[in-house]
PDB file of C-alpha atoms and ligand atoms in Angstrom:
ATOM      1  CA  MET A   5       0.000   0.000   0.000  1.00  0.00           C
ATOM      2  CA  ILE A   6       1.257   3.454  -0.887  1.00  0.00           C
ATOM      3  CA  HIS A   7       1.639   5.895   1.961  1.00  0.00           C
ATOM      4  CA  TYR A   8       1.587   9.571   1.236  1.00  0.00           C
ATOM      5  CA  THR A   9       3.257  12.286   3.219  1.00  0.00           C
ATOM      6  CA  CYS A  10       2.062  15.859   3.172  1.00  0.00           C
ATOM      7  CA  ASP A  11       4.673  17.893   1.331  1.00  0.00           C
ATOM      8  CA  ARG A  12       3.941  20.914   3.492  1.00  0.00           C
ATOM      9  CA  CYS A  13       3.751  19.675   7.078  1.00  0.00           C
ATOM     10  CA  GLN A  14       5.401  16.278   6.537  1.00  0.00           C
ATOM     11  CA  ARG A  15       2.570  14.497   8.319  1.00  0.00           C
ATOM     12  CA  LYS A  16       1.619  11.108   7.052  1.00  0.00           C
ATOM     13  CA  ILE A  17      -1.656  11.227   5.190  1.00  0.00           C
ATOM     14  CA  GLU A  18      -3.798   8.348   6.348  1.00  0.00           C
ATOM     15  CA  THR A  19      -5.118   6.282   3.511  1.00  0.00           C
ATOM     16  CA  GLU A  20      -8.703   6.819   4.594  1.00  0.00           C
ATOM     17  CA  SER A  21      -8.370  10.597   4.809  1.00  0.00           C
ATOM     18  CA  LEU A  22      -8.436  13.083   1.994  1.00  0.00           C
ATOM     19  CA  ARG A  23      -5.307  13.788   0.058  1.00  0.00           C
ATOM     20  CA  TYR A  24      -5.034  16.781  -2.223  1.00  0.00           C
ATOM     21  CA  SER A  25      -2.823  16.898  -5.235  1.00  0.00           C
ATOM     22  CA  VAL A  26      -1.541  20.350  -6.154  1.00  0.00           C
ATOM     23  CA  GLU A  27       0.126  20.979  -9.452  1.00  0.00           C
ATOM     24  CA  MET A  28       1.986  24.159 -10.281  1.00  0.00           C
ATOM     25  CA  LYS A  29       3.147  25.226 -13.657  1.00  0.00           C
ATOM     26  CA  MET A  30       5.489  28.156 -13.902  1.00  0.00           C
ATOM     27  CA  GLN A  31       6.312  29.564 -17.238  1.00  0.00           C
ATOM     28  CA  ALA A  32       8.218  32.586 -18.377  1.00  0.00           C
ATOM     29  CA  GLU A  33       6.218  34.940 -20.524  1.00  0.00           C
ATOM     30  CA  PHE A  34       7.863  37.250 -22.983  1.00  0.00           C
ATOM     31  CA  ASP A  35       5.436  40.108 -23.133  1.00  0.00           C
ATOM     32  CA  GLN A  36       7.956  42.533 -24.510  1.00  0.00           C
ATOM     33  CA  ILE A  37       7.888  40.715 -27.813  1.00  0.00           C
ATOM     34  CA  ASP A  38       5.378  42.468 -29.978  1.00  0.00           C
ATOM     35  CA  ILE A  39       3.932  39.587 -31.929  1.00  0.00           C
ATOM     36  CA  GLU A  40       1.698  41.753 -34.108  1.00  0.00           C
ATOM     37  CA  SER A  41       4.401  43.840 -35.680  1.00  0.00           C
ATOM     38  CA  GLN A  42       7.251  41.385 -36.046  1.00  0.00           C
ATOM     39  CA  ASP A  43       8.010  38.526 -38.324  1.00  0.00           C
ATOM     40  CA  GLU A  44       8.796  35.139 -36.843  1.00  0.00           C
ATOM     41  CA  ASP A  45      12.539  35.343 -37.456  1.00  0.00           C
ATOM     42  CA  ARG A  46      12.782  38.519 -35.458  1.00  0.00           C
ATOM     43  CA  GLN A  47      10.687  37.030 -32.671  1.00  0.00           C
ATOM     44  CA  LEU A  48      12.934  34.010 -32.478  1.00  0.00           C
ATOM     45  CA  GLU A  49      15.993  36.219 -32.489  1.00  0.00           C
ATOM     46  CA  GLN A  50      14.587  38.322 -29.678  1.00  0.00           C
ATOM     47  CA  MET A  51      13.671  35.222 -27.691  1.00  0.00           C
ATOM     48  CA  GLN A  52      17.225  33.923 -28.054  1.00  0.00           C
ATOM     49  CA  GLU A  53      18.597  37.258 -26.911  1.00  0.00           C
ATOM     50  CA  ILE A  54      16.436  37.090 -23.810  1.00  0.00           C
ATOM     51  CA  LEU A  55      17.429  33.511 -23.115  1.00  0.00           C
ATOM     52  CA  ALA A  56      21.097  34.356 -23.651  1.00  0.00           C
ATOM     53  CA  GLY A  57      20.661  37.166 -21.176  1.00  0.00           C
ATOM     54  CA  LEU A  58      19.722  34.659 -18.497  1.00  0.00           C
ATOM     55  CA  SER A  59      23.461  34.160 -17.897  1.00  0.00           C
ATOM     56  CA  ASP A  60      25.621  31.219 -18.834  1.00  0.00           C
ATOM     57  CA  THR A  61      23.325  28.354 -18.040  1.00  0.00           C
ATOM     58  CA  ASP A  62      23.354  25.013 -19.735  1.00  0.00           C
ATOM     59  CA  SER A  63      20.252  23.930 -21.597  1.00  0.00           C
ATOM     60  CA  GLU A  64      18.782  22.014 -18.671  1.00  0.00           C
ATOM     61  CA  GLU A  65      19.078  25.017 -16.402  1.00  0.00           C
ATOM     62  CA  LEU A  66      17.706  27.142 -19.168  1.00  0.00           C
ATOM     63  CA  VAL A  67      14.586  25.025 -19.429  1.00  0.00           C
ATOM     64  CA  ASP A  68      14.301  25.215 -15.659  1.00  0.00           C
ATOM     65  CA  ALA A  69      14.552  28.985 -15.870  1.00  0.00           C
ATOM     66  CA  VAL A  70      11.663  29.354 -18.277  1.00  0.00           C
ATOM     67  CA  PHE A  71       9.482  26.408 -17.380  1.00  0.00           C
ATOM     68  CA  HIS A  72       8.965  24.655 -14.102  1.00  0.00           C
ATOM     69  CA  ARG A  73       6.374  22.177 -12.973  1.00  0.00           C
ATOM     70  CA  LEU A  74       5.825  21.082  -9.407  1.00  0.00           C
ATOM     71  CA  GLN A  75       3.511  18.552  -7.891  1.00  0.00           C
ATOM     72  CA  PHE A  76       2.643  18.320  -4.229  1.00  0.00           C
ATOM     73  CA  ASP A  77       0.538  16.077  -2.065  1.00  0.00           C
ATOM     74  CA  LEU A  78      -1.188  17.958   0.699  1.00  0.00           C
ATOM     75  CA  CYS A  79      -3.179  16.892   3.712  1.00  0.00           C
ATOM     76  CA  ASN A  80      -6.618  18.342   4.319  1.00  0.00           C
ATOM     77  CA  ILE A  81      -5.384  21.077   6.680  1.00  0.00           C
ATOM     78  CA  CYS A  82      -2.514  22.172   4.475  1.00  0.00           C
ATOM     79  CA  TYR A  83      -4.670  22.157   1.392  1.00  0.00           C
ATOM     80  CA  HIS A  84      -7.083  24.655   2.904  1.00  0.00           C
ATOM     81  CA  GLU A  85      -4.266  26.838   4.162  1.00  0.00           C
ATOM     82  CA  PHE A  86      -2.555  26.694   0.803  1.00  0.00           C
ATOM     83  CA  LYS A  87      -5.761  27.460  -1.032  1.00  0.00           C
ATOM     84  CA  SER A  88      -6.355  30.577   1.039  1.00  0.00           C
ATOM     85  CA  ASN A  89      -2.833  31.850   0.392  1.00  0.00           C
ATOM     86  CA  PRO A  90      -1.201  30.060  -2.548  1.00  0.00           C
ATOM     87  CA  LEU A  91       1.672  32.508  -2.895  1.00  0.00           C
ATOM     88  CA  GLY A  92       2.554  32.504   0.766  1.00  0.00           C
ATOM     89  CA  VAL A  93       2.006  36.235   1.016  1.00  0.00           C
ATOM     90  CA  PRO A  94       2.351  37.432   4.591  1.00  0.00           C
ATOM     91  CA  LYS A  95      -1.098  37.775   6.041  1.00  0.00           C
ATOM     92  CA  VAL A  96      -2.447  41.299   5.756  1.00  0.00           C
ATOM     93  CA  ARG A  97      -5.758  42.374   7.095  1.00  0.00           C
ATOM     94  CA  PHE A  98      -7.852  43.652   4.258  1.00  0.00           C
ATOM     95  CA  SER A  99     -10.652  46.017   5.077  1.00  0.00           C
ATOM     96  CA  GLN A 100     -13.923  44.538   4.006  1.00  0.00           C
ATOM     97  CA  ASN A 101     -15.896  47.015   1.999  1.00  0.00           C
TER      98      ASN A 101
HETATM   99 ZN1  LIG B   7      -0.071  18.940   5.789  1.00  0.00          ZN
END
């Protein structure tokens, strides 16, 4: 039997309790490339310039720099906490209006 551990609090997730799977996809966006006004060669060139600007990384690191996918298993408690603050922003009291 497979036992899961919560990736956030490291508690063992009992097989009979709920387990939440969280998937994150992070992708670099190149908004400064004006797709409308440029031909594809120029776009590609510009993309390469941007990628080259990401310092001397090898291709694997380069892929990691522009695209990253993570998958977590969360227990019930952590899931709800994560859901309420996915970016881990320090809690600020918002005025309710
Ligand atoms: Zn947890």
